[in-house]
GROMACS .gro file of C-alpha atoms in nm:
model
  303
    1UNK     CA    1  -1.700  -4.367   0.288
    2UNK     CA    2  -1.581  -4.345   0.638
    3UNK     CA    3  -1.232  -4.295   0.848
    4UNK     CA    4  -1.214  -4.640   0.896
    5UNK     CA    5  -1.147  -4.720   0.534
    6UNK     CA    6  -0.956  -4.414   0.459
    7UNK     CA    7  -0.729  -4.536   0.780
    8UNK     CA    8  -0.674  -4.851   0.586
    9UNK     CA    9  -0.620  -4.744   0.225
   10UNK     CA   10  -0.396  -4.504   0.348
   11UNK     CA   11  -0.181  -4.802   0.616
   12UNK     CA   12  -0.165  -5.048   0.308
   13UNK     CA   13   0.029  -4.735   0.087
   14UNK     CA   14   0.243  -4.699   0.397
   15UNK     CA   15   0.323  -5.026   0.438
   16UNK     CA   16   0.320  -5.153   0.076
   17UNK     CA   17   0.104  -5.478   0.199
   18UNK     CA   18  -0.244  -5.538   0.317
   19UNK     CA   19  -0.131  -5.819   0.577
   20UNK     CA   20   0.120  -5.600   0.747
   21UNK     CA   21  -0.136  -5.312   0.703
   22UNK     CA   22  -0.357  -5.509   0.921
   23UNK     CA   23  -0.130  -5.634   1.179
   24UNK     CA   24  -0.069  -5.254   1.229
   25UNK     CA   25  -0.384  -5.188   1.267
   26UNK     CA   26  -0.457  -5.460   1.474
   27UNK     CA   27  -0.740  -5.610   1.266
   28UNK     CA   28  -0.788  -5.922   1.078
   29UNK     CA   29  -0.689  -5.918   0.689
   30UNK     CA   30  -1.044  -6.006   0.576
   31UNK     CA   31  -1.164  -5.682   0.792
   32UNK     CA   32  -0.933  -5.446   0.567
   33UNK     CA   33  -0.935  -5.601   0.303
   34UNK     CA   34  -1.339  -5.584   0.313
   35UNK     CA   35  -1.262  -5.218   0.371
   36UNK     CA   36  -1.116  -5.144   0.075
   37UNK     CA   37  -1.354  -5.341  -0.160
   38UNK     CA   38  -1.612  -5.121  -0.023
   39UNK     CA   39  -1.405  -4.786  -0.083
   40UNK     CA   40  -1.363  -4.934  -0.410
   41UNK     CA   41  -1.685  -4.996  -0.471
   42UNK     CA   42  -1.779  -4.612  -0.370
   43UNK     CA   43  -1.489  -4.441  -0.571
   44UNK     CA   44  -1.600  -4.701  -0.877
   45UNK     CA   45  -1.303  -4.901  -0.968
   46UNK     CA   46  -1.015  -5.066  -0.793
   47UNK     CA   47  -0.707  -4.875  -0.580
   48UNK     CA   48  -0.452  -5.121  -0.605
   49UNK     CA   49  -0.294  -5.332  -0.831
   50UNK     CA   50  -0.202  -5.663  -0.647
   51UNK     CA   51   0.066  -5.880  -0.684
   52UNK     CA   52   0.260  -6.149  -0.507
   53UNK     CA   53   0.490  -5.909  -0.364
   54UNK     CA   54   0.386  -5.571  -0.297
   55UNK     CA   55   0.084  -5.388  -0.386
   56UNK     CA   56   0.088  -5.056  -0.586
   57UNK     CA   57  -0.142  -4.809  -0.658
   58UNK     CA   58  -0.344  -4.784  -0.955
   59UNK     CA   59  -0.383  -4.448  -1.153
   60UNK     CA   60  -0.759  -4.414  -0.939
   61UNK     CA   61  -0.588  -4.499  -0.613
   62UNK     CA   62  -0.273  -4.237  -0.699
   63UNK     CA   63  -0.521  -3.894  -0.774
   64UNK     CA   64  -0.701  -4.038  -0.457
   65UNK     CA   65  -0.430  -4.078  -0.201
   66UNK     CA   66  -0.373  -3.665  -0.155
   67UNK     CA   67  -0.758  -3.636  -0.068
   68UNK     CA   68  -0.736  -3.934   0.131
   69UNK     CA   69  -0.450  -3.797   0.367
   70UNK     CA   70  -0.548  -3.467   0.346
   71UNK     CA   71  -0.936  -3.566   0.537
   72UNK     CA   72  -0.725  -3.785   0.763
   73UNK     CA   73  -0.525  -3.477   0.873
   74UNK     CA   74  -0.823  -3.255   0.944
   75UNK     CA   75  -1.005  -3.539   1.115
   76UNK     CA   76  -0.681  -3.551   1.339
   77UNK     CA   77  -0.696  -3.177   1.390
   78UNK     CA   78  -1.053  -3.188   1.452
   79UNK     CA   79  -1.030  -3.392   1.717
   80UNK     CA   80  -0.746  -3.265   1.858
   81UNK     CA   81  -0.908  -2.900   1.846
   82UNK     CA   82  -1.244  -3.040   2.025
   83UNK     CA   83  -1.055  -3.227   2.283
   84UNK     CA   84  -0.841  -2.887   2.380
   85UNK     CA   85  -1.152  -2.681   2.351
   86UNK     CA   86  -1.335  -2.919   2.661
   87UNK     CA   87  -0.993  -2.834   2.855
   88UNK     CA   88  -1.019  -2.442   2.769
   89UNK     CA   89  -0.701  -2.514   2.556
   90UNK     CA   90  -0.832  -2.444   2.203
   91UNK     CA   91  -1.174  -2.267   2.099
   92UNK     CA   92  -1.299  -1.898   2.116
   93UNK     CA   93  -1.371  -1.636   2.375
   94UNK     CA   94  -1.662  -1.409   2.312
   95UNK     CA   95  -1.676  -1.115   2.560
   96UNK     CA   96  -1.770  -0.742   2.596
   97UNK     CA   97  -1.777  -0.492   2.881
   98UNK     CA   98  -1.846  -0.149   2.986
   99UNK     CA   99  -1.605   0.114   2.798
  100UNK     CA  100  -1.493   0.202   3.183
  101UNK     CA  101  -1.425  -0.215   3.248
  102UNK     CA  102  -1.176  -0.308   2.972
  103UNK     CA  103  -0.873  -0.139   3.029
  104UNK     CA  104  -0.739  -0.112   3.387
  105UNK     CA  105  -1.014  -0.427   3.508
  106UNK     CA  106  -1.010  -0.671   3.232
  107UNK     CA  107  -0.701  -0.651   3.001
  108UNK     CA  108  -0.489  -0.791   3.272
  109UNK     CA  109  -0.698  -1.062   3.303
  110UNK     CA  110  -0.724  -1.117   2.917
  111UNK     CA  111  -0.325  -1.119   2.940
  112UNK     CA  112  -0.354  -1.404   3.169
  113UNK     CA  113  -0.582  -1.576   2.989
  114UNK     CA  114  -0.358  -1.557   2.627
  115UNK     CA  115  -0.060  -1.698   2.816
  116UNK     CA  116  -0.264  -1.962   2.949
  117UNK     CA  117  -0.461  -2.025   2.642
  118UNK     CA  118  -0.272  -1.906   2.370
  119UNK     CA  119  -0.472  -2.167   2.135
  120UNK     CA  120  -0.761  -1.963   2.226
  121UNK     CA  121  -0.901  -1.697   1.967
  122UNK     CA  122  -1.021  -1.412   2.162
  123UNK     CA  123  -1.330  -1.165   2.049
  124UNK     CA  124  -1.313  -0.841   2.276
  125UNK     CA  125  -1.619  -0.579   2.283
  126UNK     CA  126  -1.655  -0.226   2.442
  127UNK     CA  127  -1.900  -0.028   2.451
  128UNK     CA  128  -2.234   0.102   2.676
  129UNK     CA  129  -2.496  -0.044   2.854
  130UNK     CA  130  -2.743  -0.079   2.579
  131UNK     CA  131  -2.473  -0.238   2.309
  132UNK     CA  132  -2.360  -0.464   2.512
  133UNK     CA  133  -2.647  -0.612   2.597
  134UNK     CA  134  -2.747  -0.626   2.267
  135UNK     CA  135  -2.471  -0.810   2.199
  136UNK     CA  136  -2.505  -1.087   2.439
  137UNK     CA  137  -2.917  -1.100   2.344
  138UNK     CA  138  -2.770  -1.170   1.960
  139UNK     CA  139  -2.492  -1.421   2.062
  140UNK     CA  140  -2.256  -1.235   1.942
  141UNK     CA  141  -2.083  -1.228   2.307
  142UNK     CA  142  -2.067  -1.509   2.529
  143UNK     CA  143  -2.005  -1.276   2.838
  144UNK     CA  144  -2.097  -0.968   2.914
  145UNK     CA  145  -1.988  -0.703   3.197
  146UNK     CA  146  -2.268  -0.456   3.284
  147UNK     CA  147  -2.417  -0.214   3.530
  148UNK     CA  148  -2.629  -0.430   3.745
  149UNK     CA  149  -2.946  -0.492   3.833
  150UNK     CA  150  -2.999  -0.404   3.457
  151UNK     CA  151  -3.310  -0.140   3.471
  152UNK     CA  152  -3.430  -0.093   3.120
  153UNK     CA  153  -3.638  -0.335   2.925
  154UNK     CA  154  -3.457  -0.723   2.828
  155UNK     CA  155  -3.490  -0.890   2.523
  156UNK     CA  156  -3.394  -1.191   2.728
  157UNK     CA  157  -3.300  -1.309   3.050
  158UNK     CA  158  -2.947  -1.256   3.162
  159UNK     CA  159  -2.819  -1.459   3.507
  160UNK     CA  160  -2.479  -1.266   3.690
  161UNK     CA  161  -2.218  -1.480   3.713
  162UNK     CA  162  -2.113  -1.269   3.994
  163UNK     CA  163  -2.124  -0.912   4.091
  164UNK     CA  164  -1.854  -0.622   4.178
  165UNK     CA  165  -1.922  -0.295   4.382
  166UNK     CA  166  -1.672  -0.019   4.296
  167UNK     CA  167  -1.679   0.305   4.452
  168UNK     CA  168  -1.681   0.658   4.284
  169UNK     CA  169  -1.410   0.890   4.342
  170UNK     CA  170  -1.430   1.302   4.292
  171UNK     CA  171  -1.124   1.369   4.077
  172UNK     CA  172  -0.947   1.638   3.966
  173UNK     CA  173  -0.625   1.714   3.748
  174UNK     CA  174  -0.310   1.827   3.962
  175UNK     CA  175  -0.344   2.154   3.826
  176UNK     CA  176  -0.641   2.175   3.886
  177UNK     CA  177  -0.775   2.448   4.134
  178UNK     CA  178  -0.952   2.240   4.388
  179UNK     CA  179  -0.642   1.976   4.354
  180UNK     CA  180  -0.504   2.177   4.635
  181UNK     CA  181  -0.748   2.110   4.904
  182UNK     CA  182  -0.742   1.837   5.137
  183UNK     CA  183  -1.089   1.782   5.156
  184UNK     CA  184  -1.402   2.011   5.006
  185UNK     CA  185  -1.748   2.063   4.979
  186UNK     CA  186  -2.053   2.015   4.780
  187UNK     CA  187  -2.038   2.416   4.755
  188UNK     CA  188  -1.691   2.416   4.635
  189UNK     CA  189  -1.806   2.214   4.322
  190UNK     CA  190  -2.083   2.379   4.231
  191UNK     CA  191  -1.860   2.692   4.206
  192UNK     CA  192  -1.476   2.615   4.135
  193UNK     CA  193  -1.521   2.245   3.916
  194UNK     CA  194  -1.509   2.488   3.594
  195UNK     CA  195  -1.645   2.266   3.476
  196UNK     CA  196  -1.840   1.965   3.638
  197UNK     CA  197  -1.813   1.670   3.423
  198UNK     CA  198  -2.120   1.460   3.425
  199UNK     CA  199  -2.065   1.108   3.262
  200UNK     CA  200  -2.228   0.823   3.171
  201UNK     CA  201  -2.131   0.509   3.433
  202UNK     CA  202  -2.414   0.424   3.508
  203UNK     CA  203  -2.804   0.341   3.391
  204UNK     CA  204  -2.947   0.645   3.572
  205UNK     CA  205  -2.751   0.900   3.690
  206UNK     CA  206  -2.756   0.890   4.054
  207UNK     CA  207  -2.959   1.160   4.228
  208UNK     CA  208  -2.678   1.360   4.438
  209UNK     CA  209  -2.476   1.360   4.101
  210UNK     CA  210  -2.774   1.512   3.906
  211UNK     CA  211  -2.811   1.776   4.144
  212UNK     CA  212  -2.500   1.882   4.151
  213UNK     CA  213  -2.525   1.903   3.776
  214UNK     CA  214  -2.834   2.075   3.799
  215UNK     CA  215  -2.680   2.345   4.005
  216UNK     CA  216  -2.358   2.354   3.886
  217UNK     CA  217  -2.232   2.719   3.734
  218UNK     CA  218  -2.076   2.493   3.430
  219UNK     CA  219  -2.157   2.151   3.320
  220UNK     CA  220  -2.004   1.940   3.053
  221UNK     CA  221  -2.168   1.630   2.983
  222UNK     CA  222  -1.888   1.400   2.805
  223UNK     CA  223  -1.806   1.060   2.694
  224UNK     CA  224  -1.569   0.880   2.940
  225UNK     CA  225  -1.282   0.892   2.757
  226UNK     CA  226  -1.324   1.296   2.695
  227UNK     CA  227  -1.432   1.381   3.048
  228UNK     CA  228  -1.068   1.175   3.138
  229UNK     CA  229  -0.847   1.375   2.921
  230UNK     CA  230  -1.007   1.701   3.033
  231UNK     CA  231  -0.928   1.614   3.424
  232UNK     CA  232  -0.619   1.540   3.313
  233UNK     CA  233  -0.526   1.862   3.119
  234UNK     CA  234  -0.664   2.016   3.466
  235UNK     CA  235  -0.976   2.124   3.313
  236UNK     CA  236  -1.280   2.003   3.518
  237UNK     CA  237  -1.404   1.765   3.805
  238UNK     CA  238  -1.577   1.469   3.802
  239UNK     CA  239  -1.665   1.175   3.980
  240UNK     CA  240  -1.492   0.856   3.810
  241UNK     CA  241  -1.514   0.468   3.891
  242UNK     CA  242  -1.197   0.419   4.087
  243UNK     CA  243  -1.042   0.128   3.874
  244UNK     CA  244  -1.051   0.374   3.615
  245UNK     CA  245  -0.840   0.649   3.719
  246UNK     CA  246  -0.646   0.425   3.930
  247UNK     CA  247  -0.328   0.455   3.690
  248UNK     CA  248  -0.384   0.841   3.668
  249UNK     CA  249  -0.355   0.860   4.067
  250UNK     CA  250  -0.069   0.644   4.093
  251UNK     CA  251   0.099   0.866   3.817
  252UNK     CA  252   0.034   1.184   4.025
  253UNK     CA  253  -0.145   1.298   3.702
  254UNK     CA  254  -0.520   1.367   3.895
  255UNK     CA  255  -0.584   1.370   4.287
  256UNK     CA  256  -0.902   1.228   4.442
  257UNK     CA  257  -1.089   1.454   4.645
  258UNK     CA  258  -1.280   1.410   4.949
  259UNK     CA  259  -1.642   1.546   4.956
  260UNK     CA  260  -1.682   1.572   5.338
  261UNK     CA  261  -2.056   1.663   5.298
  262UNK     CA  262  -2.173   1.411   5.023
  263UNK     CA  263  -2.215   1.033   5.141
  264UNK     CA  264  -2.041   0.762   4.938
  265UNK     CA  265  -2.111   0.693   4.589
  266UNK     CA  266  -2.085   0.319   4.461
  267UNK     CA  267  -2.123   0.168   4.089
  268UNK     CA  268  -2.238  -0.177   4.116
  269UNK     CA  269  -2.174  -0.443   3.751
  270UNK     CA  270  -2.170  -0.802   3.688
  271UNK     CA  271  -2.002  -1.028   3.467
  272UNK     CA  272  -2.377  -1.172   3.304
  273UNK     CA  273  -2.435  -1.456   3.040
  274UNK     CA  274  -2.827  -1.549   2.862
  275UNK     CA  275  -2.982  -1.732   3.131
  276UNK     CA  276  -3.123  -1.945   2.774
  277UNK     CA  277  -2.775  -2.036   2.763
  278UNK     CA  278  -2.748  -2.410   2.855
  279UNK     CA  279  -2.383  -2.432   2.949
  280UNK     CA  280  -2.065  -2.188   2.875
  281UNK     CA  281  -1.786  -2.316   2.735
  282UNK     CA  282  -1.464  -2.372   2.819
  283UNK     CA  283  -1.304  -2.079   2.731
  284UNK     CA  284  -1.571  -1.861   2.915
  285UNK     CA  285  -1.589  -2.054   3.223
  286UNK     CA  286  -1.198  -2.022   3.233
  287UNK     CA  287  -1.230  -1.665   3.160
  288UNK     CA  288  -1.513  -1.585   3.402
  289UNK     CA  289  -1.322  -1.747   3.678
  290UNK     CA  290  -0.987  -1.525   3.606
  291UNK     CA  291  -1.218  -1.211   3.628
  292UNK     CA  292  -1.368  -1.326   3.960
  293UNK     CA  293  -1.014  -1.344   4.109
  294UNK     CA  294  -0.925  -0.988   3.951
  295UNK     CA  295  -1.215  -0.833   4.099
  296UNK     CA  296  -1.159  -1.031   4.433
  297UNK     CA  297  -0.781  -0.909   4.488
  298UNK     CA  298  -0.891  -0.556   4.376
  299UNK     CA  299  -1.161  -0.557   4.672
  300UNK     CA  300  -1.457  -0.525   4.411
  301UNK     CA  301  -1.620  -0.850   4.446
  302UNK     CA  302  -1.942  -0.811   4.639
  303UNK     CA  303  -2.053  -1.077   4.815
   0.00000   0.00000   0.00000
């Protein structure tokens, strides 16, 4: 059985005739008619009772016609549905990112991408380093956004698709003690943070923020999230990736503060897929390039 010969079983019900069937179909009559004998043959028995007239279905050809149209519609769907997924039209998204990269960085571009692509089922991940690279190394996730060069052992080969640089601000709640200076010092934190917030950005903390937490009256080490509502209640200091407090700035909820005796602190990620992988698909290359252009207009794509 094939879509040929449901195609013509199907035309000759519609139509009520195998000639006109044909000439609809732009065959010959011996072509559909040799169609049918060999449905026929498949389903055992004949479809049609024939007459001089008009041809009608028998009581085999009736409890078959439902089935019939039913795998005509999903081959029609099915092709419609592999043809959109080539243009990025239809198909899935598989991504995950740092816990710090999905709000103020990548759910923008996800909104862009749904009114684009609305036909496009979307799988979102968060979470650390180590989880999302699990993910991609399971194909769960198509896409993955990590700190980068990754440092710790990998299950497989991941190639960046292209890489961001985003700087670390001090921050501090604007009730917050040290919210009223201008600029301070490494001094000032190690006595007035109360307390300093050490989190988890990156792979390994970087040395000038370990010392600090080493000498440091009061440390808190805290999930993101946590060490963010604390600087906002005004409790604590902490250095945060910029795109991540950017919201809380603009709000007037935290002030930035400049450390005039510490250099500059940077975070560097990429947007990564399995180097195994042969090709991405639509939906991610579409995706991929959206979050390119998000971190270029935000000043974060590295070159």
């Amino acid at each position: 059985m094939d879509a040929d010969q449901l195609v013509a079983f199907e035309r000759i019900v519609r139509e009520g005739s195998f000639s006109r069937a044909a000439w609809e179909l732009h065959i010959a009559q011996p072509t559909i008619s040799a169609r049918i004998q060999a449905l026929e043959h498949e389903l055992g028995g004949p479809l049609f009772v024939r007459n001089s007239r008009r041809v009608s279905l028998t009581e085999r050809g009736a409890s078959f016609l439902p089935y019939a149209r039913r795998a005509l519609a999903a081959l029609t769907e099915g092709s419609e549905v592999a043809r959109w997924a080539h243009s990025g039209q239809h198909g899935r998204l598989t991504v995950g990112a740092l816990r710090s990269l999905t709000g103020s960085f990548m759910t923008p571009a996800l909104a862009e991408f749904h009114r684009t692509y609305p036909g496009v089922e979307c799988y979102v991940r968060e979470g650390d380093q180590t989880q999302i690279v699990e993910l991609l190394t399971d194909g769960v996730i198509e896409l993955g956004m990590i700190v980068w060069p990754y440092l710790d052992p990998v299950l497989a080969a991941m190639t960046p698709l292209f890489h961001m640089r985003e700087s670390l601000a001090l921050v501090a709640g604007r009730d917050h003690p040290l919210a009223r200076e201008a600029v301070v010092r490494q001094a000032d934190i190690l006595e007035r943070s109360q307390p300093f917030l050490l989190q988890r950005w990156w792979q390994s903390t970087p040395p000038l923020i370990a010392r600090l937490a080493a000498q440091a009256r009061s440390v808190a080490d805290v999930p993101q999230q946590t060490g963010r509502y604390l600087v906002v209640q005004g409790v604590g200091v902490g250095f945060f990736p910029s795109i991540l407090i950017e919201e809380d700035v603009e709000a007037g909820r935290v002030v930035t503060l400049t450390v005039e005796d510490l250099p500059p602190i940077y975070r560097d990620t990429a947007l990564v897929r399995l180097t195994r992988t042969a090709q991405l698909s639509s939906a991610a290359t579409h995706f991929s390039a959206m979050l390119r252009e998000r971190a270029q207009l935000l000043g974060l794509l590295r070159r």
